[in-house]
PDB file of C-alpha atoms in Angstrom:
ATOM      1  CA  UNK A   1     -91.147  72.107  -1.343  1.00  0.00           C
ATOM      2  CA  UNK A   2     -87.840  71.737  -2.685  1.00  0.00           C
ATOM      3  CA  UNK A   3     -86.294  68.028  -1.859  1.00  0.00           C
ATOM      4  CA  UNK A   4     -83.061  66.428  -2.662  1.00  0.00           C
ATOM      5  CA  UNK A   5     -83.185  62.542  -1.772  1.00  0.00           C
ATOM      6  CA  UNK A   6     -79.823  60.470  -1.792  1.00  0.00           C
ATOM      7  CA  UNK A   7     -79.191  56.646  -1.962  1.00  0.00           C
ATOM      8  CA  UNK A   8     -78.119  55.093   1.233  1.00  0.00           C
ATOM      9  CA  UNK A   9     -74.897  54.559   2.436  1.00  0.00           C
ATOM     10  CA  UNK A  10     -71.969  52.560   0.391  1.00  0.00           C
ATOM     11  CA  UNK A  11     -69.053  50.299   1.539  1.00  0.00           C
ATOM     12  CA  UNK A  12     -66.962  49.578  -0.964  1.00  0.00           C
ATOM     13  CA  UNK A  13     -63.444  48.016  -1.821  1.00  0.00           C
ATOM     14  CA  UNK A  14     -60.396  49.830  -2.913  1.00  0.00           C
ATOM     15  CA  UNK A  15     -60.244  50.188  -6.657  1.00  0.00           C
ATOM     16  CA  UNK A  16     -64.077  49.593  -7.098  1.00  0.00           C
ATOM     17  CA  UNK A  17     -66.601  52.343  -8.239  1.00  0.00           C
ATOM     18  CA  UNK A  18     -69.934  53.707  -6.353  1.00  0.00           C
ATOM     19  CA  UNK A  19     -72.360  54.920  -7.250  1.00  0.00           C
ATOM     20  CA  UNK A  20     -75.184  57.657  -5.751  1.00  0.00           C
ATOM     21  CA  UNK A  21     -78.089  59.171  -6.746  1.00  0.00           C
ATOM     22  CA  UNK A  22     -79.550  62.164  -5.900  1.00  0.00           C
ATOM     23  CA  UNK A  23     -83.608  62.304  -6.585  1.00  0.00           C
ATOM     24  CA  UNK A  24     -84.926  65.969  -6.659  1.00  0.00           C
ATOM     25  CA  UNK A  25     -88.386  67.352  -6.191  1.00  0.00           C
ATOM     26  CA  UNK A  26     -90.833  69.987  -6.057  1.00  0.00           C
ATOM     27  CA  UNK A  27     -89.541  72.471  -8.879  1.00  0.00           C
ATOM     28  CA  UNK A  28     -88.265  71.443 -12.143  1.00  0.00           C
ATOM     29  CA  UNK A  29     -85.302  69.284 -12.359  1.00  0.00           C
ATOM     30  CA  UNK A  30     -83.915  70.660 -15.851  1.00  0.00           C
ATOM     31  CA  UNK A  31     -84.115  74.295 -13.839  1.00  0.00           C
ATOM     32  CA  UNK A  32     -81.090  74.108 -12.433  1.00  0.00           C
ATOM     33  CA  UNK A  33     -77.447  72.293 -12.294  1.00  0.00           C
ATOM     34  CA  UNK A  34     -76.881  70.179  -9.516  1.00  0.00           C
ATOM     35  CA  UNK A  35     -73.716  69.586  -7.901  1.00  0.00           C
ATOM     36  CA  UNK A  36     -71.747  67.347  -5.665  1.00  0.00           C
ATOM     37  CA  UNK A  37     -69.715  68.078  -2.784  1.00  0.00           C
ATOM     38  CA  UNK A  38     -67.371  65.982  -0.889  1.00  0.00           C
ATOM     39  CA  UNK A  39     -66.395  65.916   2.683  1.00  0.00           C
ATOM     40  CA  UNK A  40     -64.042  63.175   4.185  1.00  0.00           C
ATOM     41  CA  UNK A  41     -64.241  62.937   8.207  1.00  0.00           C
ATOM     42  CA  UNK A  42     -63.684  65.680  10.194  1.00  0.00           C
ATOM     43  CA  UNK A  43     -62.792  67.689   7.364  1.00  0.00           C
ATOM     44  CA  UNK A  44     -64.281  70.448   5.396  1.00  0.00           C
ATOM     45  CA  UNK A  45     -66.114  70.342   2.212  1.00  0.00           C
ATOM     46  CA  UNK A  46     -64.806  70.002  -1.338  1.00  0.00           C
ATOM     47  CA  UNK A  47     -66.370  70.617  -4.439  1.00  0.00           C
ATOM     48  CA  UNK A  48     -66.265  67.961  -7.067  1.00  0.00           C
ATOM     49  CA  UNK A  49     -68.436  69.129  -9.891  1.00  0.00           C
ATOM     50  CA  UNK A  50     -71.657  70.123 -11.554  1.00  0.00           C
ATOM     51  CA  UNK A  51     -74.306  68.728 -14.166  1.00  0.00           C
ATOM     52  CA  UNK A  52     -76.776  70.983 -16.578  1.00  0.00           C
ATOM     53  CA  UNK A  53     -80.005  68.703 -16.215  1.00  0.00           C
ATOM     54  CA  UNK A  54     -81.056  70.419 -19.547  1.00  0.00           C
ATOM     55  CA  UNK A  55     -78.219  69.014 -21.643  1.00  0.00           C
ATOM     56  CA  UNK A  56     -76.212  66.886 -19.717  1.00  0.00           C
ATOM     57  CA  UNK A  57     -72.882  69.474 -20.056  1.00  0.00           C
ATOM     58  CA  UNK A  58     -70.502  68.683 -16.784  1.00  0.00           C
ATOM     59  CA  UNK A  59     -67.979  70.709 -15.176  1.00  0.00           C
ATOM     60  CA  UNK A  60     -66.123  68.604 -12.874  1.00  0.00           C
ATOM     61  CA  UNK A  61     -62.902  69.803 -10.343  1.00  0.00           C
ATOM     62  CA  UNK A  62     -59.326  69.400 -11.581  1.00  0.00           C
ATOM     63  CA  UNK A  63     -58.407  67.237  -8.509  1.00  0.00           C
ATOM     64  CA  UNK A  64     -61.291  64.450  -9.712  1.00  0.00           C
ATOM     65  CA  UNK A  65     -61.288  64.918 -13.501  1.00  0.00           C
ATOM     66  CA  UNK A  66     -60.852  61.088 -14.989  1.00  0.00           C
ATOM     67  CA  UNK A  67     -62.101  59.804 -11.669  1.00  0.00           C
ATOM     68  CA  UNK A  68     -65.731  61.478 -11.578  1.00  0.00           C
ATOM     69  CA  UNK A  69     -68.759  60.919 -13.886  1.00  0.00           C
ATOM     70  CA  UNK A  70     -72.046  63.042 -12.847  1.00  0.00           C
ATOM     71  CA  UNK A  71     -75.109  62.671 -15.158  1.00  0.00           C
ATOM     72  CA  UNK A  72     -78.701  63.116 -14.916  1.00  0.00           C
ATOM     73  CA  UNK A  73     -81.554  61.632 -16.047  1.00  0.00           C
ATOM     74  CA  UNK A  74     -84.749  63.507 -16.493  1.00  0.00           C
ATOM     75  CA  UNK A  75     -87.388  60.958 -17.119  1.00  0.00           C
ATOM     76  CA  UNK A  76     -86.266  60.094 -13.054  1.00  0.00           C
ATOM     77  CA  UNK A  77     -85.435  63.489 -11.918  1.00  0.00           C
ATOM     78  CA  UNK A  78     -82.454  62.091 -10.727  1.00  0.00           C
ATOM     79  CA  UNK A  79     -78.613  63.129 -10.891  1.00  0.00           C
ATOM     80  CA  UNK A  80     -75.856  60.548  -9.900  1.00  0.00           C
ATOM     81  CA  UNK A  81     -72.254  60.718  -9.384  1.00  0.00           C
ATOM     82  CA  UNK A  82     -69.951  58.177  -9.768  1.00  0.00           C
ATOM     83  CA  UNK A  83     -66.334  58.067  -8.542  1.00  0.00           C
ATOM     84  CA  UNK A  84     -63.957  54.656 -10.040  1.00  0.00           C
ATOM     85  CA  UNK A  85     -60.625  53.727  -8.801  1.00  0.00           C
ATOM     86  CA  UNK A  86     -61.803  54.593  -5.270  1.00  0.00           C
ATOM     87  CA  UNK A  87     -58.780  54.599  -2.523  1.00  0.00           C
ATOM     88  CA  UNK A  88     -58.888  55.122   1.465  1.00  0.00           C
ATOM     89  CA  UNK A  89     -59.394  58.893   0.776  1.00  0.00           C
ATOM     90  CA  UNK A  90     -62.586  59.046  -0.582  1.00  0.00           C
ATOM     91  CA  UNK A  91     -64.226  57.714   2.404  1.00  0.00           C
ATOM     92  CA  UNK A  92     -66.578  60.679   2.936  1.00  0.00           C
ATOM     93  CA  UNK A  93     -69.877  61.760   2.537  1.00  0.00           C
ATOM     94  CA  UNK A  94     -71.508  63.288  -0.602  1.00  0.00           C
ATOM     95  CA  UNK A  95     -73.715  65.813  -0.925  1.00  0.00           C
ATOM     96  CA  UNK A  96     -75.935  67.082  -3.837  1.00  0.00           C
ATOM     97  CA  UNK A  97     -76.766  70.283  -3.971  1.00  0.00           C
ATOM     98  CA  UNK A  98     -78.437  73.138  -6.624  1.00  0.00           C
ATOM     99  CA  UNK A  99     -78.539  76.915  -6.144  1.00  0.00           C
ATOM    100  CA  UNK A 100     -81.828  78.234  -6.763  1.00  0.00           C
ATOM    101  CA  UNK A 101     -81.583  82.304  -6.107  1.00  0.00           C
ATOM    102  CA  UNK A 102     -80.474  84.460  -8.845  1.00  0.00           C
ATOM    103  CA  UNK A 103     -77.558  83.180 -11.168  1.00  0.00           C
ATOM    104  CA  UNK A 104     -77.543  79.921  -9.291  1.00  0.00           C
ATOM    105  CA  UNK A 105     -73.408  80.590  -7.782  1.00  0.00           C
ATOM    106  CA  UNK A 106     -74.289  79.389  -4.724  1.00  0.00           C
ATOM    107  CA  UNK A 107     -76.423  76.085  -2.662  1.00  0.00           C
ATOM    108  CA  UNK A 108     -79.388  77.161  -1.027  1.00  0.00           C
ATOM    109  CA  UNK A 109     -80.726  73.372  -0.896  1.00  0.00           C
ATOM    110  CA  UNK A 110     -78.629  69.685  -0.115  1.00  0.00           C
ATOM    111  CA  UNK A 111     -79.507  66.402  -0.076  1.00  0.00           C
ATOM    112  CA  UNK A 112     -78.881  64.499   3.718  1.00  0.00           C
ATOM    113  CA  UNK A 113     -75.714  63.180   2.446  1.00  0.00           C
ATOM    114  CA  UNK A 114     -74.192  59.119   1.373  1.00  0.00           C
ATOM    115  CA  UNK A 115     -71.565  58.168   3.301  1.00  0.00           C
ATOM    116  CA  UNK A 116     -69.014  56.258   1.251  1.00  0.00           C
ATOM    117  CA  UNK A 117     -67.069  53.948   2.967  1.00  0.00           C
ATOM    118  CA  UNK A 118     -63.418  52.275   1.227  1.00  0.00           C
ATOM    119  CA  UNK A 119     -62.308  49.795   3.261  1.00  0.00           C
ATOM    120  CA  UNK A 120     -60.420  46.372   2.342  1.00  0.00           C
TER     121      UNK A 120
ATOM    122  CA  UNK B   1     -57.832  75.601  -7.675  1.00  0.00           C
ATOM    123  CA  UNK B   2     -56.651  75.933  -4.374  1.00  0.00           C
ATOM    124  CA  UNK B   3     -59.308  75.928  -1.027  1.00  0.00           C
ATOM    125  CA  UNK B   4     -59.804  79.428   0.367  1.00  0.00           C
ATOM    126  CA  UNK B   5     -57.615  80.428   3.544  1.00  0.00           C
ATOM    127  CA  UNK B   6     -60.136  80.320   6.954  1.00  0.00           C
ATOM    128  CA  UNK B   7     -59.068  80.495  10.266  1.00  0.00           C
ATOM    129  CA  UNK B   8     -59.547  76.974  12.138  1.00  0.00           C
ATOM    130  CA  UNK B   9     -61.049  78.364  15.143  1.00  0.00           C
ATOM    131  CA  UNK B  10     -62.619  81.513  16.408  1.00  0.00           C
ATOM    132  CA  UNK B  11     -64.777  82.098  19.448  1.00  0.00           C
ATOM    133  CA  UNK B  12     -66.689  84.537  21.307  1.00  0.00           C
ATOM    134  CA  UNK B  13     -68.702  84.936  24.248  1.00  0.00           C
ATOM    135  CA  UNK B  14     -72.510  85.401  24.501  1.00  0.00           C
ATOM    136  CA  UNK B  15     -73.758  88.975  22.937  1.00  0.00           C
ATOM    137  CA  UNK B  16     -70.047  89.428  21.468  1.00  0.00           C
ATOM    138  CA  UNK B  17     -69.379  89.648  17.696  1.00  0.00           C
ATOM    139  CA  UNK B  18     -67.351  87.914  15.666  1.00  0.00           C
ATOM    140  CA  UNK B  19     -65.704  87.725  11.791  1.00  0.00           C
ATOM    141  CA  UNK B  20     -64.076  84.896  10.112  1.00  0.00           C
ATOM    142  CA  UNK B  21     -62.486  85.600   7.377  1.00  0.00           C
ATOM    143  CA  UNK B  22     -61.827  83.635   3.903  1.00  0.00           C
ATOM    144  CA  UNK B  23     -58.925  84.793   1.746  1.00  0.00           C
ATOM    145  CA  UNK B  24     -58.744  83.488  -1.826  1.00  0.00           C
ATOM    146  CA  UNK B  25     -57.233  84.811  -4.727  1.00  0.00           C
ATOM    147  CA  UNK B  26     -57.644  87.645  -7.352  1.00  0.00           C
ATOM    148  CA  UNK B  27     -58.885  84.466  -9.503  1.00  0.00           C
ATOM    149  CA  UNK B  28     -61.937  83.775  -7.435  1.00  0.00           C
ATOM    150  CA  UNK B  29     -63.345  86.047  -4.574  1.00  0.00           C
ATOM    151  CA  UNK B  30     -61.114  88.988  -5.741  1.00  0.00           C
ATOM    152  CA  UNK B  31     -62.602  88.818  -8.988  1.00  0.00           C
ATOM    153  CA  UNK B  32     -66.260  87.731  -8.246  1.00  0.00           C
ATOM    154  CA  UNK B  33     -69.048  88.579  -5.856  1.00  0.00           C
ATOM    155  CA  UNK B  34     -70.149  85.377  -5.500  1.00  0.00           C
ATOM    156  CA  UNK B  35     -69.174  84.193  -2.579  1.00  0.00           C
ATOM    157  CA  UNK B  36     -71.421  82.199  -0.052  1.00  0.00           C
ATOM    158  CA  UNK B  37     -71.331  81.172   3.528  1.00  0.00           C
ATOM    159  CA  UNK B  38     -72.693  77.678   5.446  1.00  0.00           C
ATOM    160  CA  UNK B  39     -73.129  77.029   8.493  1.00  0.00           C
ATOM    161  CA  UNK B  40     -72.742  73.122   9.357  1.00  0.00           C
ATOM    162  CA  UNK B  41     -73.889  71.666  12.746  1.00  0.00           C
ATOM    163  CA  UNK B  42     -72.045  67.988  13.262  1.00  0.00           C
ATOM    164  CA  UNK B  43     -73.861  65.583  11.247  1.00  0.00           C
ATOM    165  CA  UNK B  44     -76.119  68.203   9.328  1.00  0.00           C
ATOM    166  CA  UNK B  45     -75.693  69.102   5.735  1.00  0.00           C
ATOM    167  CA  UNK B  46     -74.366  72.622   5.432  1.00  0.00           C
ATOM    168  CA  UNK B  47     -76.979  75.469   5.709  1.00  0.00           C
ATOM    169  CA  UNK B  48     -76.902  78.633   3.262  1.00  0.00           C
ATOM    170  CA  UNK B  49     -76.562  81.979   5.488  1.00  0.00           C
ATOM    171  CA  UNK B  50     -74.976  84.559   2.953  1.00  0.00           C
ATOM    172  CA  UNK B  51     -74.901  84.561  -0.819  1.00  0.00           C
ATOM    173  CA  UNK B  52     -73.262  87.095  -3.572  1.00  0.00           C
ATOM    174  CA  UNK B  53     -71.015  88.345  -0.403  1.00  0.00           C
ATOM    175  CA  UNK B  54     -73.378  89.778   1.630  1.00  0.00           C
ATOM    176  CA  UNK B  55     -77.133  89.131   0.542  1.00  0.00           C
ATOM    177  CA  UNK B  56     -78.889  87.203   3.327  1.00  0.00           C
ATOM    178  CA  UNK B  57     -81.489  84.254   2.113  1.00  0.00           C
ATOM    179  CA  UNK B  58     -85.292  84.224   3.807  1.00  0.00           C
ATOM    180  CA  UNK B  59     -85.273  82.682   7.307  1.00  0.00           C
ATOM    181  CA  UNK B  60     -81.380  83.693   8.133  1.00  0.00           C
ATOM    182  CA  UNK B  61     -80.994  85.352  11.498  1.00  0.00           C
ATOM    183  CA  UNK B  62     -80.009  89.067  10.375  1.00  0.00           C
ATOM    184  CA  UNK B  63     -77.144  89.089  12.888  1.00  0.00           C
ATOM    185  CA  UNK B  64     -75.634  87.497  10.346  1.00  0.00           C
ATOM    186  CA  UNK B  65     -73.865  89.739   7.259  1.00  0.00           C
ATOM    187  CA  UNK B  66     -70.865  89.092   4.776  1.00  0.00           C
ATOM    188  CA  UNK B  67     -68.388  91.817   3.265  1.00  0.00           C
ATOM    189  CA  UNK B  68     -65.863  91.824   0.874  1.00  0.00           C
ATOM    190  CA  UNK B  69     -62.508  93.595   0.664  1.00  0.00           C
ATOM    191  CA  UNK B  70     -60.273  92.532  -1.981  1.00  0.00           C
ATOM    192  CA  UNK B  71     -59.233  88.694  -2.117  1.00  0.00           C
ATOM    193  CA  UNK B  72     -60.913  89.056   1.395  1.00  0.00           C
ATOM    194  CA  UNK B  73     -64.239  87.906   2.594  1.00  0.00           C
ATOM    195  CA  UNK B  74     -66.010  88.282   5.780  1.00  0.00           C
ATOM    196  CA  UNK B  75     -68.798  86.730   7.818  1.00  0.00           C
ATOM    197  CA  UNK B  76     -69.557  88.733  10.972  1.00  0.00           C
ATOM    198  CA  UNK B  77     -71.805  87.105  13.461  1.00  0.00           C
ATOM    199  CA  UNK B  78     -73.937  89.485  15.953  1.00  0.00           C
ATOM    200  CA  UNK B  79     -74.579  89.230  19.260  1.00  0.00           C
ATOM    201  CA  UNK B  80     -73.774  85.442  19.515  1.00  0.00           C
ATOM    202  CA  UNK B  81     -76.129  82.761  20.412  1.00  0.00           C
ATOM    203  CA  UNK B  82     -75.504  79.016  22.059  1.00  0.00           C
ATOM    204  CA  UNK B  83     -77.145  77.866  18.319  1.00  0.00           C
ATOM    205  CA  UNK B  84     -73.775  79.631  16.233  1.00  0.00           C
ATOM    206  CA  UNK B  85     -71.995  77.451  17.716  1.00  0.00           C
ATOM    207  CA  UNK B  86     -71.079  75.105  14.415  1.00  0.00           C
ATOM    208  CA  UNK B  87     -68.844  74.883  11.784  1.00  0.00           C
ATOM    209  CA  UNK B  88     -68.581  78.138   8.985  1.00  0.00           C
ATOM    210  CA  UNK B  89     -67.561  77.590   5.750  1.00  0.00           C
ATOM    211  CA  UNK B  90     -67.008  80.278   2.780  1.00  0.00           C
ATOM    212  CA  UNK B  91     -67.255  79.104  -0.707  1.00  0.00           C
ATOM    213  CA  UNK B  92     -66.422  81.118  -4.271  1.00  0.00           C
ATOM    214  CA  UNK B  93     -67.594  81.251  -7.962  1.00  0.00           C
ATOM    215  CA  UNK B  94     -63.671  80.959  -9.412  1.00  0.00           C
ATOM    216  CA  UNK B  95     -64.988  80.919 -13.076  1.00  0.00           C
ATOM    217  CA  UNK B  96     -65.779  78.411 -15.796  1.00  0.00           C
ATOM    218  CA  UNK B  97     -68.373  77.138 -13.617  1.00  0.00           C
ATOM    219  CA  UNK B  98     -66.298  75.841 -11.032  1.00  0.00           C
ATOM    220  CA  UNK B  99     -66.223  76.470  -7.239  1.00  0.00           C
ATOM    221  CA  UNK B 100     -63.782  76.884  -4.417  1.00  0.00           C
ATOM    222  CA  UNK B 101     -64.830  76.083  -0.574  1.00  0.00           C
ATOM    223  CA  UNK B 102     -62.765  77.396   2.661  1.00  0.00           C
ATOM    224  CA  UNK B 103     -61.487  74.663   5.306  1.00  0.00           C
ATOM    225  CA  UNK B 104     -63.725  75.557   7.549  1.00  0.00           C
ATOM    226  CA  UNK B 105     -63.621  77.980  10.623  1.00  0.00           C
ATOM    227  CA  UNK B 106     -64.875  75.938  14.061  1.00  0.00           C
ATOM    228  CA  UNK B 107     -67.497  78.686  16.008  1.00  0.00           C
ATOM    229  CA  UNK B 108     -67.021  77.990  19.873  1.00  0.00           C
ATOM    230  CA  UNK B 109     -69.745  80.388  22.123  1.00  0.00           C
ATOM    231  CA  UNK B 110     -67.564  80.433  25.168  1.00  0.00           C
TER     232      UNK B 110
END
């Protein structure tokens, strides 16, 4: 059975960096890319970008580029994102996610979601 | 990349149908039939119910189906259940990897 596993939940400062991790299970982590998905309260969901577990290549969203790092490690079968320079507006939760039918262009499985909290 | 166009709300009574709609660009669901739909209940993580446009993954209710027409997508939701009611969202391949999400379409069953 297919699992995606986040880290808990995060309070953090303004200006400070998180970190989350995303540990994945039951089919081959280097099989697909994962990605993560942001959605702020009440609002809708936003992708931020997407690691190749095979070779660590990362595509990440105009609107986070500089501000996002997502890597994976596959002696852990675990991806993390990391967001820096984090303001009131990234109070959300995260989601990993990987697309497993044909060609991958879509996310048949997600993690339960991190809420990240910025608060002073 | 900007987020595909959904209505905010759309409702329907028991047995009814309904379509929401997701308008992007010729850059992304114009150009590619990639486009997925989730289905979100309030404090879930989003649930796959349509991929490539209007392919339907194992499990999914077949009263739901997705179209395409143009920069145009479509989810249309058969004879509506209490358990639709939830929060649709479209999402497209817009090349390079990348994706685009809707802002979400709020499903009331009246």
């Amino acid at each position: 059975e297919v699992q995606l596993v986040q880290s808990g939940a995060e309070v953090k400062k303004p200006g400070a960096t998180v970190k989350i991790s995303c540990k994945a299970s039951g089919y081959t982590f280097t099989g697909y890319y994962i990605h993560w998905v942001q959605q702020a309260p009440g609002k809708g969901l936003e992708w931020l970008g997407r690691v190749d577990p095979e070779d660590g290549e990362t595509i990440y969203a105009e609107k986070f580029q500089g501000r996002v790092t997502i890597t994976a490690d596959t002696s852990r079968d675990t991806a993390y994102m990391e967001l820096s320079s984090l303001r009131s507006e990234d109070t959300a939760v995260y989601f990993c996610s990987i697309g497993t039918t044909q060609g991958g262009y879509n996310f048949d499985y997600w993690g339960q979601g991190t809420l990240v909290t910025v608060s002073s | 990349q900007s987020a595909l166009t959904q209505p905010a709300s759309v409702s329907g009574s028991p047995g009814q149908s309904i379509t929401i709609s997701c308008t992007g660009t010729s850059s992304d669901v114009g150009y590619y039939n990639y486009v997925s739909w989730y289905q979100q209940h309030p404090g879930k993580a989003p649930k796959l119910m349509i991929y490539d446009v209007s392919k339907r993954p194992s499990g999914v209710s077949n009263r739901f189906s997705g179209s395409k027409s143009g920069n145009t997508a479509s989810l249309i939701i058969s004879r509506l259940q209490a358990e639709d009611e939830a929060d649709y969202y479209c999402c497209s391949y817009a090349g390079r990897s990348t994706r685009v999400f809707g802002g979400g379409t709020k499903v009331t069953v009246l």
